[in-house]
CSV table of C-alpha atoms in Angstrom, one decimal:
chain,number,residue,atom,x,y,z
A,1,MET,CA,-0.1,0.0,0.0
A,2,GLY,CA,3.0,2.4,0.6
A,3,ILE,CA,1.4,4.5,3.3
A,4,GLU,CA,3.7,6.7,5.5
A,5,LEU,CA,2.4,8.0,8.8
A,6,GLN,CA,3.9,11.2,10.2
A,7,LYS,CA,3.3,13.0,13.5
A,8,VAL,CA,3.6,16.6,12.4
A,9,ASN,CA,4.2,19.8,14.3
A,10,GLN,CA,2.9,22.0,11.6
A,11,LEU,CA,-0.3,21.4,9.5
A,12,PRO,CA,0.8,21.1,5.7
A,13,THR,CA,-1.9,23.4,4.7
A,14,GLN,CA,-1.2,23.6,1.0
A,15,PRO,CA,-0.7,19.9,0.4
A,16,LEU,CA,-3.9,19.3,2.4
A,17,LEU,CA,-6.0,21.4,0.1
A,18,SER,CA,-7.0,18.5,-2.3
A,19,LEU,CA,-8.2,16.5,0.7
A,20,VAL,CA,-10.2,19.4,2.0
A,21,GLU,CA,-11.9,19.7,-1.5
A,22,GLU,CA,-12.5,16.0,-1.5
A,23,SER,CA,-14.1,16.1,1.8
A,24,THR,CA,-16.1,19.2,1.0
A,25,ASN,CA,-17.6,17.5,-2.2
A,26,GLU,CA,-18.7,14.6,0.0
A,27,GLY,CA,-20.6,17.0,2.3
A,28,PHE,CA,-18.1,17.1,5.2
A,29,ARG,CA,-17.0,20.3,6.7
A,30,HIS,CA,-14.6,19.1,9.4
A,31,LEU,CA,-11.4,19.4,7.3
A,32,LYS,CA,-12.2,22.9,6.2
A,33,ARG,CA,-12.7,23.7,9.9
A,34,LEU,CA,-9.2,21.9,10.7
A,35,VAL,CA,-7.5,24.3,8.3
A,36,SER,CA,-9.4,27.4,9.4
A,37,ASP,CA,-9.0,26.6,13.2
A,38,TYR,CA,-5.2,25.9,12.6
A,39,GLU,CA,-4.6,29.1,10.7
A,40,SER,CA,-6.5,31.2,13.2
A,41,GLY,CA,-4.5,29.6,16.0
A,42,HIS,CA,-7.7,28.3,17.6
A,43,ASN,CA,-6.5,24.7,17.3
A,44,LYS,CA,-2.9,24.0,16.6
A,45,PHE,CA,-2.7,20.6,18.4
A,46,ASP,CA,0.2,22.0,20.4
A,47,LYS,CA,-0.9,21.5,24.1
A,48,LEU,CA,0.4,18.9,26.3
A,49,GLY,CA,-1.1,15.6,25.1
A,50,GLU,CA,-2.1,16.8,21.8
A,51,ALA,CA,-0.9,15.5,18.4
A,52,LEU,CA,-1.7,15.7,14.7
A,53,PHE,CA,-1.1,12.8,12.3
A,54,VAL,CA,-0.9,12.8,8.6
A,55,ALA,CA,-1.0,9.8,6.3
A,56,TYR,CA,0.9,10.1,2.9
A,57,HIS,CA,0.9,7.9,-0.1
A,58,HIS,CA,4.0,8.9,-2.0
A,59,ASN,CA,3.8,12.8,-1.7
A,60,ASP,CA,0.0,13.0,-1.4
A,61,ILE,CA,-1.9,13.4,1.8
A,62,VAL,CA,-4.6,10.7,2.0
A,63,GLY,CA,-5.6,10.9,5.7
A,64,VAL,CA,-5.5,13.1,8.7
A,65,CYS,CA,-6.4,12.7,12.4
A,66,GLY,CA,-5.9,14.8,15.5
A,67,LEU,CA,-5.9,14.4,19.2
A,68,ASN,CA,-6.8,17.2,21.6
A,69,GLN,CA,-7.4,17.7,25.2
A,70,ASP,CA,-11.1,17.4,25.6
A,71,PRO,CA,-12.4,20.9,26.1
A,72,TYR,CA,-15.6,19.7,27.7
A,73,VAL,CA,-13.9,18.2,30.9
A,74,THR,CA,-12.2,20.0,33.6
A,75,GLU,CA,-9.9,17.4,35.0
A,76,GLY,CA,-7.8,17.2,31.8
A,77,LYS,CA,-7.4,13.4,31.7
A,78,VAL,CA,-9.7,13.0,28.6
A,79,GLY,CA,-8.5,13.1,25.1
A,80,ARG,CA,-10.6,13.9,22.0
A,81,VAL,CA,-10.3,12.4,18.6
A,82,ARG,CA,-10.5,15.3,16.1
A,83,ARG,CA,-10.9,15.7,12.4
A,84,LEU,CA,-10.3,12.0,11.2
A,85,TYR,CA,-10.8,11.8,7.4
A,86,VAL,CA,-9.4,9.4,4.9
A,87,SER,CA,-9.6,9.9,1.1
A,88,PRO,CA,-12.4,7.7,-0.4
A,89,LYS,CA,-9.8,6.0,-2.7
A,90,PHE,CA,-7.9,4.8,0.5
A,91,ARG,CA,-10.9,3.8,2.6
A,92,ARG,CA,-11.0,0.2,3.8
A,93,SER,CA,-7.2,-0.2,3.1
A,94,GLY,CA,-6.1,0.3,6.6
A,95,VAL,CA,-5.3,4.0,6.6
A,96,GLY,CA,-8.0,4.9,9.1
A,97,ARG,CA,-6.8,2.2,11.3
A,98,LEU,CA,-3.2,3.4,11.1
A,99,LEU,CA,-4.2,6.9,12.1
A,100,MET,CA,-6.3,5.7,14.9
A,101,ASP,CA,-3.8,3.3,16.2
A,102,ALA,CA,-1.3,6.3,16.4
A,103,VAL,CA,-3.8,8.5,18.2
A,104,ILE,CA,-4.6,5.8,20.7
A,105,VAL,CA,-0.9,5.1,21.4
A,106,GLU,CA,-0.3,8.9,21.8
A,107,ALA,CA,-3.5,9.2,24.1
A,108,ARG,CA,-2.5,6.4,26.3
A,109,LYS,CA,0.5,8.5,27.5
A,110,TYR,CA,-1.7,11.3,28.7
A,111,TYR,CA,-5.3,10.3,29.2
A,112,TYR,CA,-7.5,7.6,30.8
A,113,ARG,CA,-10.3,8.0,28.3
A,114,LEU,CA,-10.6,8.9,24.6
A,115,VAL,CA,-13.8,10.4,23.3
A,116,LEU,CA,-15.2,11.6,20.0
A,117,ARG,CA,-18.4,12.7,18.3
A,118,THR,CA,-19.9,11.5,15.0
A,119,ASP,CA,-23.1,11.1,13.5
A,120,ASN,CA,-21.9,9.1,10.5
A,121,PHE,CA,-23.1,5.5,10.4
A,122,ALA,CA,-20.0,4.1,8.7
A,123,ALA,CA,-17.8,5.9,11.3
A,124,ASP,CA,-19.9,4.5,14.1
A,125,ILE,CA,-19.1,1.0,12.9
A,126,PHE,CA,-15.5,1.7,12.3
A,127,TYR,CA,-15.0,3.2,15.9
A,128,ARG,CA,-16.9,0.2,17.4
A,129,LEU,CA,-14.5,-2.1,15.6
A,130,LEU,CA,-11.5,-0.2,17.2
A,131,GLY,CA,-13.1,-0.9,20.7
A,132,PHE,CA,-15.0,2.3,21.3
A,133,SER,CA,-18.4,2.1,22.9
A,134,VAL,CA,-21.4,4.2,22.2
A,135,ASP,CA,-21.5,7.0,25.0
A,136,LEU,CA,-25.1,7.4,26.0
A,137,GLU,CA,-24.2,9.5,29.1
A,138,SER,CA,-22.7,12.6,27.3
A,139,THR,CA,-24.1,15.3,25.3
A,140,HIS,CA,-20.7,16.1,23.8
A,141,ASN,CA,-19.5,12.6,22.9
A,142,SER,CA,-21.0,9.8,20.8
A,143,HIS,CA,-18.2,7.3,21.4
A,144,VAL,CA,-15.8,6.5,24.3
A,145,LEU,CA,-12.7,4.3,24.7
A,146,HIS,CA,-11.4,3.6,28.1
A,147,LEU,CA,-7.7,3.4,28.1
A,148,SER,CA,-5.3,1.8,30.6
A,149,ASP,CA,-5.5,3.0,34.1
A,150,ILE,CA,-1.7,3.2,34.0
A,151,HIS,CA,-0.3,6.2,32.1
A,152,LYS,CA,2.9,8.0,32.4
A,153,ASN,CA,1.8,11.5,33.5
A,154,THR,CA,-0.2,10.6,36.7
């Protein structure tokens, strides 16, 4: 498949534009928001426990996924999956799994729980296959993954 995964310190905005256009054509707004939030400084994925991962096929970006501190909790030990998107040409080829595996490994270093919000049926199935449960108790989350009780920053 030839996918290279990178944890990036800066969002490669220009190379990401074709993926943003692709996602917009599918009716998704979250990659456009990823770019605007990054450029405005609202979310640069640069706080403790945050990360941004980009999947490349040759020199083309084919997927992206971020990890943030969950802004809806006060204790700070909850991570939030943000802006996962994989190009339709690379879906069902393991790219989403690679991105999420990287996010989960990173999240285990800082958080005891990982949450996200989606209303997409295919995404719901995908996250459940990764071990997430439907979160019926939260108004901010649709899914939750309980990470190991032992992490490095306690």
